[in-house]
Amino acid sequence: MTIEEARNGQRQLDRLAEHPPAQRLERVSGWGGASDSVSYVYRPSTIDELRRVFVAARQSGLTVGFQGRGNSYGDAALNGENILVDLRRMRRILDWDPQQGIIRVEPGVTLKQLWQYVIEDGWWPPVATGTMNITIGGGAAMNVHGKNAWKVGPIGEHILAFDLLLPSGEIITCSRDENSDIFFAAIGGFGMLGCFVSITLKMKRVYSGLLKVEAVASRSLREMMAYFDCHLQDSDYLVGWIDAFASGDDLGRGQLHRATYLAPGEDPDPLETLKVTNQTIPSTIMGVVPKFWLPFFMRPFYNNLGWRAVCWAKYLGSRFSDGLNGQSYLQPHAHFHFLLDAIPFRNAYGPGGIIQYQVFIPVAAALPAMETLLSLGQVHGAPNYLSVLKRHRPDMFLMTHGLDGYSLAMDFHITDDNRPRVRQLAREMDEVVLNAGGRFYLAKDSTLRPEVARAYLGEETIDRFCRLKRRCDPHGLIETNLWRRVFGGRGREIRH
Ligand SMILES: Cc1cc2nc3c(=O)[nH]c(=O)nc-3n(C[C@H](O)[C@H](O)[C@H](O)COP(=O)(O)OP(=O)(O)OC[C@H]3O[C@@H](n4cnc5c(N)ncnc54)[C@H](O)[C@@H]3O)c2cc1C
């Protein structure tokens, strides 16, 4: 340790000692469990309490970061040695119009609360992430997408307006017509411009509580992408699971799920299928084994050999049960969307956690680039344990990850042994993605470097974002670990 590092460390300890009460200090982790930090955590229930946090931050010289439910995998919702505002207590539904499907919510309302509130009136959230535990504020800040991203875009496309609390205490309303520059930058702006305190969204009309689902095995990534291409028009949702251990001619093999809504009149008893009680995800596997036991059973397989066997068995199972002609079945919306909530897989990874690497690559370059990404993991002896393929479209949001192409999300199991290897792998994968004209997803990120962010976003976009940040947050009060890591000293330039 250099003298300068030691001094910095001492300065941080001094600041922690002299600022908000030590009882507020908590160790907070990203969802993946591979990054954490200690923060002063505040949990306001009202806008006035939130305003007082900003005052306290100014007085103590600390920065403020926001957290919804902490479902971002890396450090997006961490603010080490500073203040972290946990927004889960601001979770009231403020207004609901069941005729128009328009809802106004506080930021801490979860996706679970939202779908359970609207479904019995015949509506469903237009965008559903793989977990229902996210908050609407966190979802807006990351501009999250679902398995229908190529068709309906990210959640921002369904947000009609929001109120943003600025560090000055002022609240501004933003929509496509009012403060539109901030509207398009705060959605997807990873919480850097202000705090969403209310969000108005338009829901999607549904005529049944069920979706028509088809599961199809696919022998390679090429075959999977061809299937996506064929079914973009006649599907409402498409998602592919990839066996990242398969190589050679089988590279990128896996299983696809395709779903469509039921048309009006197709469900003989929509009132029944739309009931919340008929959407509940079972808490046992095959009606017997409680889900929370699963991580204990799975843990012995969480190594390269064990997981290769699991993926192989899953792939074979998908071929023999469904074959390439996939039979369709009916499934409740919640079961289809929130499969990951049904499998408590995170605990099985153990103390090292997971780093997820999700990238977006234009259609023309996606196949070779994604084949290279999958092969690189194998070459480095760090194949990923869960790879998911989705299709996307471009959007109007300033810091967007959206483009006309595919995304590949890959979960890397982190151990003390492989941590440096995964970091090196991420560097090599970054080059592949940049050369293919791709983009990265900050909600999942743990490895992005400032030069890579500059390369994919462009200096001009980052400058525009920083100018808006200066307007909303002139003293640079809002920061997170991710902001400091990826956007370097930019936050500090504008503090005094
Ligand atoms: C199992 C799993 C599956 C997932 N599947 C998907 C998926 O299918 N699609 C997808 O797009 N993402 C997916 N994600 C990622 C997740 O949707 C995003 O990380 C989302 O932002 C998490 O919401 P959260 O409420 O937990 O926010 P957090 O993770 O707590 O925060 C996310 C960001 O929002 C900011 N923020 C939070 N609240 C506010 C607010 N009120 N005002 C301003 N800024 C705020 C935070 O500072 C942070 O930068 C998944 C995550 C998990 C764990």
XYZ file of C-alpha atoms and ligand atoms in Angstrom:
549
model
C 0.000 0.000 0.000
C 1.392 3.429 -0.936
C 1.421 6.350 1.544
C -1.195 8.091 -0.595
C -3.511 5.014 -0.480
C -3.073 4.792 3.289
C -3.965 8.494 3.629
C -7.037 8.018 1.432
C -8.108 5.048 3.547
C -7.672 7.080 6.744
C -9.623 10.001 5.237
C -12.508 7.633 4.372
C -12.565 6.247 7.912
C -12.532 9.801 9.354
C -15.473 10.758 7.137
C -17.434 7.688 8.166
C -16.804 8.501 11.817
C -17.920 12.114 11.672
C -21.048 11.808 9.524
C -24.558 10.340 9.945
C -25.017 8.022 12.928
C -23.035 4.817 12.805
C -26.265 2.812 13.379
C -27.106 3.605 9.762
C -24.019 1.828 8.492
C -24.897 -1.359 6.630
C -23.043 -3.663 4.284
C -25.040 -3.807 1.066
C -24.413 -6.229 -1.830
C -25.346 -6.181 -5.476
C -27.800 -8.954 -6.362
C -25.043 -11.103 -7.848
C -23.218 -11.086 -4.514
C -19.841 -10.414 -6.185
C -19.678 -6.732 -5.134
C -20.639 -5.007 -1.905
C -19.886 -1.906 0.124
C -20.741 -0.182 3.396
C -23.157 2.773 3.292
C -25.304 4.953 5.513
C -28.723 3.547 4.610
C -31.861 5.702 4.818
C -35.366 4.345 4.208
C -37.723 7.295 3.667
C -41.479 6.763 3.438
C -42.370 10.204 2.111
C -41.006 12.821 -0.257
C -40.281 15.160 2.681
C -38.171 12.508 4.374
C -36.328 12.030 1.080
C -35.710 15.788 0.852
C -34.221 15.679 4.354
C -31.752 13.005 3.234
C -30.443 15.393 0.582
C -30.060 18.104 3.229
C -28.180 15.696 5.511
C -25.933 14.697 2.612
C -25.091 18.294 1.782
C -24.314 19.056 5.419
C -22.040 16.064 5.804
C -20.337 16.286 2.403
C -21.529 12.821 1.395
C -23.071 11.725 -1.897
C -26.469 10.034 -2.322
C -27.268 6.915 -4.356
C -30.665 5.258 -4.761
C -31.706 1.667 -4.389
C -34.999 0.061 -5.421
C -34.812 -3.588 -4.374
C -31.145 -4.060 -5.243
C -31.776 -6.449 -8.151
C -28.983 -4.996 -10.248
C -26.301 -7.652 -10.362
C -23.260 -5.422 -9.837
C -22.663 -2.026 -8.223
C -25.395 0.101 -9.865
C -27.340 0.421 -6.615
C -24.354 0.681 -4.232
C -22.801 3.879 -2.874
C -19.882 2.851 -0.690
C -18.886 5.073 2.257
C -21.728 7.418 1.342
C -25.506 7.545 1.642
C -27.757 4.914 0.065
C -31.475 5.670 -0.078
C -33.523 2.478 -0.043
C -36.876 3.336 -1.639
C -38.855 0.205 -0.798
C -41.073 2.033 1.743
C -42.402 4.425 -0.916
C -44.683 1.809 -2.415
C -48.191 3.232 -2.725
C -50.349 2.889 -5.829
C -51.384 6.526 -6.326
C -53.955 6.263 -9.080
C -55.496 3.531 -11.281
C -57.776 3.906 -14.260
C -59.004 0.395 -15.169
C -60.750 1.692 -18.303
C -57.606 3.148 -19.851
C -55.090 0.897 -18.112
C -53.138 3.901 -16.802
C -51.516 3.659 -13.394
C -49.472 6.095 -11.263
C -47.226 4.579 -8.636
C -44.590 5.505 -6.099
C -41.073 4.365 -7.070
C -40.851 1.498 -4.570
C -43.889 -0.323 -5.964
C -42.650 -3.682 -7.187
C -43.482 -5.392 -10.444
C -45.195 -8.046 -8.334
C -47.405 -5.447 -6.671
C -48.151 -3.949 -10.077
C -49.280 -7.105 -11.900
C -51.236 -8.316 -8.907
C -53.028 -4.960 -8.767
C -54.061 -4.783 -12.434
C -54.518 -8.342 -13.652
C -58.049 -8.907 -12.378
C -59.125 -5.836 -14.392
C -57.691 -7.477 -17.538
C -54.306 -5.740 -17.725
C -50.690 -6.861 -17.501
C -47.405 -4.863 -17.280
C -46.243 -4.197 -20.851
C -42.686 -5.157 -19.885
C -41.890 -7.919 -17.404
C -38.336 -8.703 -16.319
C -37.154 -12.193 -15.336
C -37.893 -11.376 -11.705
C -41.005 -9.686 -10.298
C -39.019 -8.309 -7.355
C -37.786 -5.158 -9.072
C -39.266 -1.752 -8.252
C -40.785 0.459 -10.912
C -38.301 3.223 -9.974
C -35.341 0.852 -10.407
C -36.846 -0.508 -13.623
C -37.260 3.000 -15.049
C -33.732 4.003 -14.012
C -32.310 1.037 -15.948
C -34.970 1.093 -18.676
C -35.493 -2.638 -18.270
C -36.711 -4.937 -21.022
C -38.637 -8.191 -21.214
C -38.886 -11.168 -23.537
C -40.898 -8.951 -25.918
C -38.262 -6.196 -26.281
C -38.143 -6.383 -30.120
C -41.890 -5.840 -30.202
C -42.696 -3.270 -27.480
C -39.268 -1.835 -26.571
C -38.090 -1.251 -23.001
C -40.261 -0.062 -20.111
C -39.505 3.585 -20.896
C -41.687 3.331 -24.003
C -44.682 2.688 -21.715
C -43.939 5.445 -19.210
C -46.183 8.410 -19.893
C -44.722 10.769 -17.285
C -42.797 10.877 -14.032
C -41.998 13.266 -11.206
C -38.313 13.604 -10.447
C -37.068 14.944 -7.110
C -33.844 16.911 -7.613
C -31.213 17.293 -4.876
C -32.342 20.943 -4.460
C -35.701 19.605 -3.190
C -37.540 20.765 -6.322
C -39.811 18.290 -8.125
C -40.025 18.434 -11.917
C -42.598 16.634 -14.044
C -41.197 15.047 -17.182
C -42.958 13.552 -20.182
C -42.519 13.479 -23.944
C -43.904 17.065 -24.004
C -42.556 18.534 -20.781
C -38.833 18.526 -19.894
C -38.511 15.933 -22.638
C -34.698 16.020 -22.654
C -34.706 14.939 -19.004
C -37.481 12.413 -19.714
C -35.314 10.626 -22.293
C -32.165 10.818 -20.153
C -33.496 9.949 -16.690
C -35.144 6.791 -18.062
C -32.097 4.584 -18.464
C -30.016 7.212 -16.634
C -29.246 4.773 -13.766
C -30.507 7.150 -11.109
C -27.981 9.902 -11.800
C -30.308 12.836 -12.506
C -32.695 12.667 -9.561
C -35.065 10.388 -7.740
C -38.280 9.209 -9.404
C -41.004 9.882 -6.857
C -43.969 8.959 -9.027
C -44.245 7.201 -12.365
C -47.248 6.945 -14.696
C -47.409 3.892 -16.951
C -49.736 2.428 -19.531
C -50.546 -1.262 -19.017
C -51.183 -3.888 -21.703
C -54.755 -5.207 -22.220
C -55.019 -9.014 -21.883
C -58.035 -11.236 -22.474
C -56.900 -14.223 -20.482
C -54.680 -15.062 -17.541
C -52.954 -17.619 -19.766
C -50.389 -17.494 -22.528
C -49.995 -20.037 -25.307
C -46.429 -21.304 -24.926
C -44.262 -23.479 -27.141
C -40.886 -24.948 -26.144
C -38.526 -25.827 -28.962
C -35.085 -27.419 -28.846
C -32.495 -25.885 -31.121
C -29.243 -27.536 -32.251
C -27.062 -24.437 -32.561
C -27.041 -20.680 -32.145
C -27.527 -20.309 -35.886
C -30.678 -22.445 -35.715
C -31.936 -20.515 -32.692
C -31.498 -17.148 -34.404
C -33.185 -18.476 -37.549
C -36.155 -19.495 -35.383
C -36.290 -16.009 -33.829
C -36.245 -14.459 -37.326
C -39.080 -16.676 -38.534
C -41.279 -15.902 -35.543
C -40.799 -12.178 -34.907
C -44.159 -11.416 -36.499
C -46.323 -14.152 -35.012
C -44.981 -14.172 -31.410
C -45.516 -11.924 -28.423
C -42.555 -13.254 -26.431
C -39.395 -15.078 -27.466
C -36.482 -16.179 -25.296
C -33.691 -18.712 -25.725
C -31.660 -20.649 -23.169
C -28.194 -21.677 -24.367
C -26.037 -24.552 -23.159
C -22.757 -22.635 -22.882
C -20.749 -25.846 -22.483
C -21.581 -27.194 -25.946
C -18.915 -26.668 -28.593
C -18.094 -27.473 -32.235
C -21.206 -28.024 -34.364
C -23.340 -27.830 -31.209
C -22.062 -24.378 -30.200
C -24.983 -22.348 -28.886
C -27.482 -25.221 -28.776
C -30.338 -24.835 -26.370
C -34.055 -24.352 -25.998
C -36.439 -21.588 -27.054
C -39.695 -20.511 -25.517
C -42.194 -18.670 -27.644
C -45.471 -17.314 -26.280
C -48.532 -15.556 -27.644
C -51.479 -13.839 -25.972
C -54.912 -15.396 -26.246
C -57.282 -13.431 -28.469
C -60.589 -12.063 -27.079
C -63.021 -14.990 -26.686
C -60.314 -17.658 -26.915
C -60.277 -18.270 -23.151
C -63.693 -19.703 -22.125
C -63.332 -18.369 -18.562
C -61.066 -15.296 -18.462
C -62.452 -14.094 -15.109
C -61.142 -17.281 -13.546
C -57.729 -17.416 -15.259
C -57.111 -13.718 -14.517
C -57.452 -14.278 -10.772
C -54.244 -13.560 -8.846
C -54.650 -16.881 -7.062
C -54.414 -18.688 -10.395
C -51.105 -17.012 -11.212
C -49.237 -17.924 -8.049
C -45.949 -19.685 -8.688
C -45.868 -23.013 -6.811
C -43.578 -23.088 -3.779
C -42.666 -26.737 -4.328
C -41.131 -28.689 -7.168
C -43.437 -31.377 -8.554
C -45.714 -30.614 -5.610
C -43.310 -32.187 -3.125
C -39.838 -30.645 -2.702
C -39.865 -27.114 -1.210
C -38.101 -24.646 -3.557
C -35.775 -23.341 -0.838
C -34.171 -26.796 -0.647
C -33.133 -26.607 -4.274
C -29.863 -24.647 -3.722
C -28.653 -27.371 -1.336
C -29.305 -30.044 -3.964
C -27.791 -27.889 -6.690
C -24.621 -26.832 -4.871
C -22.627 -30.023 -5.658
C -23.236 -29.309 -9.362
C -21.941 -25.726 -9.227
C -18.595 -26.503 -10.784
C -17.675 -26.791 -14.458
C -18.033 -30.556 -14.580
C -21.291 -30.733 -12.659
C -22.926 -27.893 -14.545
C -21.858 -29.310 -17.919
C -23.816 -32.438 -16.964
C -26.861 -30.382 -15.875
C -26.877 -28.415 -19.159
C -26.453 -31.592 -21.202
C -29.373 -33.235 -19.370
C -31.540 -30.137 -19.771
C -30.785 -29.957 -23.485
C -31.475 -33.659 -24.059
C -34.660 -33.344 -22.042
C -35.803 -30.469 -24.224
C -35.116 -32.449 -27.430
C -36.944 -35.553 -26.293
C -39.876 -33.842 -24.642
C -40.584 -31.268 -27.306
C -38.530 -32.049 -30.385
C -38.226 -29.463 -33.090
C -41.963 -29.343 -33.676
C -42.616 -28.096 -30.132
C -46.085 -28.658 -28.769
C -47.922 -25.742 -27.286
C -49.439 -25.555 -23.810
C -51.211 -22.915 -21.749
C -49.345 -21.237 -18.899
C -50.273 -18.395 -16.483
C -48.465 -15.105 -17.248
C -46.624 -15.105 -13.913
C -45.303 -18.654 -14.431
C -44.012 -17.815 -17.883
C -42.293 -14.559 -16.912
C -40.914 -15.179 -13.457
C -39.349 -18.593 -13.758
C -36.147 -17.278 -12.157
C -38.088 -16.376 -9.002
C -39.258 -19.965 -8.812
C -35.702 -21.298 -8.670
C -33.645 -19.764 -5.845
C -30.487 -20.404 -7.869
C -28.458 -17.470 -6.536
C -27.875 -19.117 -3.158
C -26.459 -22.173 -4.867
C -23.527 -20.151 -6.236
C -21.992 -19.805 -2.782
C -20.040 -16.869 -1.321
C -18.259 -15.756 -4.534
C -21.580 -14.954 -6.204
C -22.212 -14.288 -9.889
C -21.042 -11.736 -12.392
C -23.500 -11.333 -15.225
C -22.265 -10.008 -18.549
C -25.061 -8.911 -20.883
C -24.364 -7.437 -24.279
C -26.438 -6.242 -27.219
C -25.163 -6.830 -30.760
C -26.660 -5.684 -34.097
C -28.372 -8.442 -36.117
C -25.781 -8.566 -38.899
C -22.873 -9.212 -36.514
C -24.701 -11.096 -33.759
C -24.117 -14.710 -34.809
C -20.312 -14.666 -35.270
C -19.796 -12.311 -32.315
C -21.922 -14.379 -29.937
C -20.304 -17.622 -31.096
C -16.940 -16.026 -30.304
C -18.170 -14.928 -26.847
C -19.346 -18.452 -26.020
C -16.076 -19.977 -27.269
C -13.934 -17.474 -25.356
C -15.529 -18.544 -22.072
C -14.686 -22.153 -22.841
C -11.094 -21.324 -23.853
C -10.576 -19.451 -20.579
C -11.977 -22.364 -18.587
C -14.813 -20.080 -17.430
C -17.930 -21.189 -19.284
C -21.015 -19.405 -18.050
C -23.748 -21.300 -16.218
C -26.811 -19.532 -17.596
C -26.947 -17.897 -21.041
C -30.072 -16.197 -22.289
C -30.768 -14.865 -25.779
C -33.328 -12.122 -26.519
C -34.217 -9.929 -29.494
C -34.375 -6.096 -29.240
C -35.069 -2.909 -31.173
C -33.592 0.613 -31.050
C -35.203 3.282 -28.848
C -35.012 7.018 -28.173
C -33.429 7.010 -24.720
C -30.114 8.817 -24.368
C -28.054 6.187 -22.522
C -29.819 3.294 -24.207
C -28.603 -0.257 -24.560
C -31.314 -0.993 -27.135
C -30.519 -1.700 -30.798
C -31.850 -3.753 -33.690
C -30.220 -6.978 -32.650
C -29.817 -9.684 -30.057
C -28.734 -9.640 -26.434
C -26.814 -12.423 -24.766
C -26.752 -12.525 -20.952
C -24.179 -14.823 -19.361
C -23.827 -15.712 -15.666
C -20.286 -16.430 -14.499
C -19.919 -18.243 -11.213
C -17.204 -16.428 -9.241
C -14.705 -18.203 -7.016
C -11.437 -16.953 -5.498
C -9.639 -18.969 -8.161
C -11.440 -17.738 -11.251
C -12.129 -14.070 -10.361
C -9.030 -12.710 -12.238
C -9.744 -15.091 -15.143
C -13.325 -13.816 -15.494
C -12.092 -10.200 -15.416
C -9.570 -10.975 -18.169
C -12.280 -12.794 -20.119
C -14.561 -9.747 -19.804
C -11.802 -7.558 -21.273
C -11.475 -9.848 -24.270
C -15.247 -10.066 -24.685
C -15.477 -6.243 -24.552
C -13.257 -6.078 -27.654
C -15.469 -8.547 -29.520
C -18.594 -6.570 -28.603
C -17.089 -3.213 -29.556
C -15.815 -4.558 -32.882
C -19.330 -5.849 -33.605
C -20.861 -2.405 -32.877
C -22.453 -3.699 -29.672
C -23.597 -2.156 -26.403
C -23.567 -3.109 -22.715
C -26.182 -3.234 -19.941
C -25.402 -1.290 -16.782
C -28.088 -3.101 -14.751
C -26.016 -6.269 -14.971
C -22.563 -4.807 -15.177
C -19.581 -5.396 -12.880
C -16.656 -5.185 -15.287
C -17.106 -2.274 -17.707
C -14.186 0.169 -17.948
C -14.495 3.908 -18.723
C -12.800 3.600 -22.123
C -15.258 0.876 -23.178
C -18.242 2.986 -22.071
C -16.830 5.938 -24.059
C -16.382 3.710 -27.105
C -19.936 2.346 -27.188
C -21.858 5.384 -25.963
C -19.687 7.991 -27.684
C -18.148 11.097 -26.086
C -20.945 13.305 -27.367
C -23.673 11.251 -25.678
C -21.779 11.139 -22.400
C -21.203 14.911 -22.570
C -24.920 15.514 -23.190
C -25.759 13.303 -20.223
C -23.253 15.147 -18.014
C -24.689 18.525 -19.068
C -28.163 17.331 -18.041
C -26.731 15.986 -14.798
C -25.173 19.380 -14.116
C -28.600 20.970 -14.676
C -30.424 18.567 -12.362
C -27.658 18.036 -9.818
C -25.320 21.067 -9.994
C -23.338 20.067 -6.890
C -22.788 16.481 -8.020
C -24.599 15.117 -4.976
C -25.858 11.948 -6.669
C -23.363 9.155 -7.225
C -23.097 5.378 -7.098
C -20.189 2.969 -7.227
C -21.065 2.277 -10.858
C -21.020 5.976 -11.740
C -17.578 6.405 -10.180
C -16.223 3.199 -11.727
C -17.491 3.624 -15.292
C -17.752 7.371 -15.660
C -14.610 8.079 -13.665
C -14.133 11.560 -12.249
C -16.984 13.117 -14.176
C -19.178 13.314 -11.097
C -16.418 14.942 -9.119
C -15.640 17.550 -11.811
C -19.003 19.104 -11.141
C -18.820 19.046 -7.331
C -17.247 21.946 -5.553
C -33.179 -12.684 -11.457
C -33.105 -11.396 -12.221
C -33.655 -11.313 -13.486
C -33.585 -10.118 -14.204
N -34.150 -10.067 -15.447
C -34.091 -8.923 -16.153
C -34.714 -8.825 -17.426
O -35.344 -9.769 -17.895
N -34.620 -7.649 -18.086
C -33.959 -6.567 -17.581
O -33.928 -5.529 -18.229
N -33.378 -6.620 -16.370
C -33.437 -7.774 -15.654
N -32.863 -7.824 -14.418
C -32.186 -6.627 -13.901
C -33.172 -5.740 -13.131
O -34.390 -5.670 -13.803
C -32.612 -4.314 -13.028
O -31.363 -4.335 -12.414
C -33.543 -3.378 -12.261
O -33.061 -2.069 -12.398
C -33.606 -3.762 -10.785
O -34.608 -3.015 -10.144
P -34.487 -2.652 -8.611
O -35.750 -1.987 -8.224
O -34.031 -3.783 -7.818
O -33.373 -1.501 -8.714
P -31.930 -1.447 -8.093
O -31.121 -2.556 -8.614
O -32.012 -1.258 -6.641
O -31.427 -0.071 -8.769
C -31.204 0.004 -10.157
C -30.791 1.425 -10.533
O -31.891 2.284 -10.361
C -31.560 3.392 -9.533
N -32.806 3.687 -8.830
C -33.541 2.866 -8.055
N -34.664 3.491 -7.667
C -34.631 4.748 -8.189
C -35.489 5.879 -8.141
N -36.643 5.867 -7.472
N -35.127 6.994 -8.812
C -33.965 7.038 -9.521
N -33.117 5.998 -9.586
C -33.445 4.879 -8.943
C -30.417 2.890 -8.670
O -29.597 3.936 -8.231
C -29.679 1.984 -9.659
O -28.825 2.737 -10.465
C -32.934 -8.982 -13.655
C -32.388 -9.062 -12.374
C -32.481 -10.260 -11.651
C -31.900 -10.312 -10.282
